[in-house]
mmCIF file of C-alpha atoms in Angstrom:
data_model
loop_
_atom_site.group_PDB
_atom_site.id
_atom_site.type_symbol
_atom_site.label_atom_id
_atom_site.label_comp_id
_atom_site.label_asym_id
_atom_site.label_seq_id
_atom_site.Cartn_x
_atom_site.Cartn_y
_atom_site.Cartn_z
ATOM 1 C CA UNK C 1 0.000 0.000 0.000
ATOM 2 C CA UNK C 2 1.642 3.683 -0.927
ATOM 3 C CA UNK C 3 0.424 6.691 0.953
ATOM 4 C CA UNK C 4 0.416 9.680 -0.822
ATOM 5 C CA UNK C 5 2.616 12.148 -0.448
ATOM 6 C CA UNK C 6 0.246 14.832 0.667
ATOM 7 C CA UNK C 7 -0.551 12.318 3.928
ATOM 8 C CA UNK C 8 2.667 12.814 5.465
ATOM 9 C CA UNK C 9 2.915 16.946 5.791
ATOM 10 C CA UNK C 10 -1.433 16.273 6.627
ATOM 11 C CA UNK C 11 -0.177 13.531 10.080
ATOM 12 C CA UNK C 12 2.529 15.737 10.877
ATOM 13 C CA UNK C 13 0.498 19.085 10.701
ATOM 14 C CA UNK C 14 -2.112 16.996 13.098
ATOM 15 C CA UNK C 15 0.193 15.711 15.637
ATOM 16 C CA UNK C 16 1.667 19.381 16.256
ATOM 17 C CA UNK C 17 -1.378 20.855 16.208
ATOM 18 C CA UNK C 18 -3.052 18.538 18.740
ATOM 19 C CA UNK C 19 0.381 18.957 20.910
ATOM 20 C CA UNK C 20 -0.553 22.808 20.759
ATOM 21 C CA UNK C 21 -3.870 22.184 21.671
ATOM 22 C CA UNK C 22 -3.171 20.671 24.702
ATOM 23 C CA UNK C 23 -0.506 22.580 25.765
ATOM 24 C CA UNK C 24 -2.597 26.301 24.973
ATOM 25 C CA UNK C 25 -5.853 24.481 26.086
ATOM 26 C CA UNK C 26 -4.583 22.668 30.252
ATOM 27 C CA UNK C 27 -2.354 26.726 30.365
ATOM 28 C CA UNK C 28 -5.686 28.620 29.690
ATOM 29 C CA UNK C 29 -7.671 26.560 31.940
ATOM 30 C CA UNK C 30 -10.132 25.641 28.673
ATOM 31 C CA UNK C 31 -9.542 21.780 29.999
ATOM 32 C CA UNK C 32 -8.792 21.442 33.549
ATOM 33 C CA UNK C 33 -7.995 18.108 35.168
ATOM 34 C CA UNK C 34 -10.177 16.656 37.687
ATOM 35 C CA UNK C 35 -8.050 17.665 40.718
ATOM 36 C CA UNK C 36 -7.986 21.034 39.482
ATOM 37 C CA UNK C 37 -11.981 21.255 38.573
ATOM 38 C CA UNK C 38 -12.176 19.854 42.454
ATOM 39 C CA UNK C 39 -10.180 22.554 43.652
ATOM 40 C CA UNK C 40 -12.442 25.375 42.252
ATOM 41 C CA UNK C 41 -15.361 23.456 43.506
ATOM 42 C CA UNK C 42 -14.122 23.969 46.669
ATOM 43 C CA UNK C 43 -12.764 27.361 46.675
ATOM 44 C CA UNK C 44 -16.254 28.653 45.203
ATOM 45 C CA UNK C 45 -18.210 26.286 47.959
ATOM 46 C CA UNK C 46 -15.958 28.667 50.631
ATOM 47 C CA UNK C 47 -17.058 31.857 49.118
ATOM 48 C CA UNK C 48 -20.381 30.797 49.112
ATOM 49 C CA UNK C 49 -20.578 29.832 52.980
ATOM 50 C CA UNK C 50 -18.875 32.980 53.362
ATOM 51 C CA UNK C 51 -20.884 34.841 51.727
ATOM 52 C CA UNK C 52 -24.290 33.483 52.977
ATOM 53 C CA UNK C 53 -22.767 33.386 56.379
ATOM 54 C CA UNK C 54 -21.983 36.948 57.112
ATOM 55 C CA UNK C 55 -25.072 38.970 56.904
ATOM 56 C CA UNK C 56 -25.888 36.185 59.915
ATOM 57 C CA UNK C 57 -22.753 37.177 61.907
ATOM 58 C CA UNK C 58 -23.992 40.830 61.320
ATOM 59 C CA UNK C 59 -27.038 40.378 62.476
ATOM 60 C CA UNK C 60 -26.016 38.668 65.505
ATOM 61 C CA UNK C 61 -23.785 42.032 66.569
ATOM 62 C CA UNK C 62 -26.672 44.113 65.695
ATOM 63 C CA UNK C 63 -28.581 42.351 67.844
ATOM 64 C CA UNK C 64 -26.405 44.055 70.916
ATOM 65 C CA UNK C 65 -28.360 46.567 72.935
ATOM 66 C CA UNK C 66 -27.176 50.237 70.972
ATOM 67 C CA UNK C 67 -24.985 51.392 73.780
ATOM 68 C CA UNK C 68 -23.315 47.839 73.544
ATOM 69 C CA UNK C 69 -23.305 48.272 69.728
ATOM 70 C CA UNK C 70 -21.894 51.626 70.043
ATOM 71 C CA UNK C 71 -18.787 50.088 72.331
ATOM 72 C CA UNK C 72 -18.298 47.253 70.699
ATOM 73 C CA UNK C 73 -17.801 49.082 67.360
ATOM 74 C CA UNK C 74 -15.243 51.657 68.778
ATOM 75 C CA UNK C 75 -13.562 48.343 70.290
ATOM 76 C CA UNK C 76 -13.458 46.639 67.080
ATOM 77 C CA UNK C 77 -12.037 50.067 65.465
ATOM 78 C CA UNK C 78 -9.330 50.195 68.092
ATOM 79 C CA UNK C 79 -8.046 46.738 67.115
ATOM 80 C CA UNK C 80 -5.621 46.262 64.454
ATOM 81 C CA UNK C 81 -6.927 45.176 61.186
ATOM 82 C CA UNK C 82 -5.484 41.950 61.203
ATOM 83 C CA UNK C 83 -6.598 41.173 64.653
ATOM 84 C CA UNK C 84 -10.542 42.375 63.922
ATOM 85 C CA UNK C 85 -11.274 38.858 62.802
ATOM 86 C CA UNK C 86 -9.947 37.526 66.167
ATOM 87 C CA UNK C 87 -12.328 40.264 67.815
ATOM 88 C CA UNK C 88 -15.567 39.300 66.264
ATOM 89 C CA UNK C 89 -14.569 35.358 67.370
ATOM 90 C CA UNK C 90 -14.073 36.227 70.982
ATOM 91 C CA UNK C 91 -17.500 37.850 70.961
ATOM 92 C CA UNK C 92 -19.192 34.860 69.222
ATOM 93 C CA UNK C 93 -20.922 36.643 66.265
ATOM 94 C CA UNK C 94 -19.110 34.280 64.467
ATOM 95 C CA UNK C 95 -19.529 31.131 66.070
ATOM 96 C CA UNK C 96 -22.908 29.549 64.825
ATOM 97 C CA UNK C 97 -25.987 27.529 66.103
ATOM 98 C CA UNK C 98 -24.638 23.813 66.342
ATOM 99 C CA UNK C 99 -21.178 24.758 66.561
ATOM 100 C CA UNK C 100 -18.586 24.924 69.165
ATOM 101 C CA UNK C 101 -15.913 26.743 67.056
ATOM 102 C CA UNK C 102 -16.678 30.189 65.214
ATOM 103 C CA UNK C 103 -15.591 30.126 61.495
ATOM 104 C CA UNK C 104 -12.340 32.245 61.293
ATOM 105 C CA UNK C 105 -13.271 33.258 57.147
ATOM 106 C CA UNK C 106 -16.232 34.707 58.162
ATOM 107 C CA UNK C 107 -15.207 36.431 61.395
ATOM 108 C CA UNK C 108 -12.892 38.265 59.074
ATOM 109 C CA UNK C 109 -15.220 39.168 56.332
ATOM 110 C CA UNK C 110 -17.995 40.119 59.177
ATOM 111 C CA UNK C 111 -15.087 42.672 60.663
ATOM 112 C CA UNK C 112 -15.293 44.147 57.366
ATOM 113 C CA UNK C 113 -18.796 44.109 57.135
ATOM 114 C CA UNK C 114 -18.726 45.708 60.584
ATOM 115 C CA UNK C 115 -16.252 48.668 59.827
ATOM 116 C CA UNK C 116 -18.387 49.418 56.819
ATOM 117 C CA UNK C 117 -20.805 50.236 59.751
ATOM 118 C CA UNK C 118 -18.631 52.217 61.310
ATOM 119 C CA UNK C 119 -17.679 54.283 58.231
ATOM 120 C CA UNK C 120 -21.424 55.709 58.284
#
C-alpha cells in the first residue's frame, strides 16, 4: 500500500497541532484536570458559605443593645486590622448555632462588614 505524499505533511500538521492544543488548552484553563476542577469546587463552595454566612454574623452584633453596639464598634475600630477577625470570634458573632468553634473566614469578612458600619 503507498500513501500519498500529501498524507505525510497532513499527520505531521495533526500531531503538532493537537500537541498545541493541549498545551494552549490545560495553560488557559479551557480543559482542567479533575483535581484542578475539584479545587475550584471547593474554593467557590468557601465563598459561598462565606458569603451566605456573614449577613448572619452581622445580624447577631446588631442584635447588641445600641450602647453595647456603640462600644463594641469603637472596640473593634481600636483593634488592628489583622486582629478584627480575632475580635468578632471572641465575641461569638461568628460562632454559629450547632457549633462549638466560630468560622475564622467569616469572622474576618464580618469585621469588614462591621467597619463598613462604622464608616457611616
Amino acid at each position: 500500500m503507498n500513501i500519498p505524499e500529501w498524507m505525510k505533511p497532513a499527520a505531521w500538521g495533526g500531531v503538532i497541532g493537537a500537541i498545541a492544543i493541549t498545551i494552549i488548552g490545560f495553560s488557559s484553563d479551557w480543559v482542567v484536570t479533575s483535581a484542578t476542577a475539584q479545587e475550584m469546587a471547593q474554593q467557590k463552595k468557601e465563598t459561598a458559605i462565606i458569603a451566605a454566612l456573614t449577613p448572619v454574623c452581622v445580624a447577631n452584633f446588631k442584635a447588641l443593645p445600641q450602647q453595647q453596639e456603640t462600644m463594641a464598634l469603637a472596640s473593634l475600630e481600636e483593634e488592628r486590622t489583622y486582629q478584627r477577625g480575632n475580635y468578632v470570634e471572641e465575641q461569638g458573632w461568628a460562632t454559629f448555632p450547632g457549633k462549638e468553634k466560630p468560622h475564622d473566614d467569616v469572622a474576618d469578612a464580618c469585621a469588614r462588614e462591621l467597619m463598613k458600619l462604622a464608616e457611616k
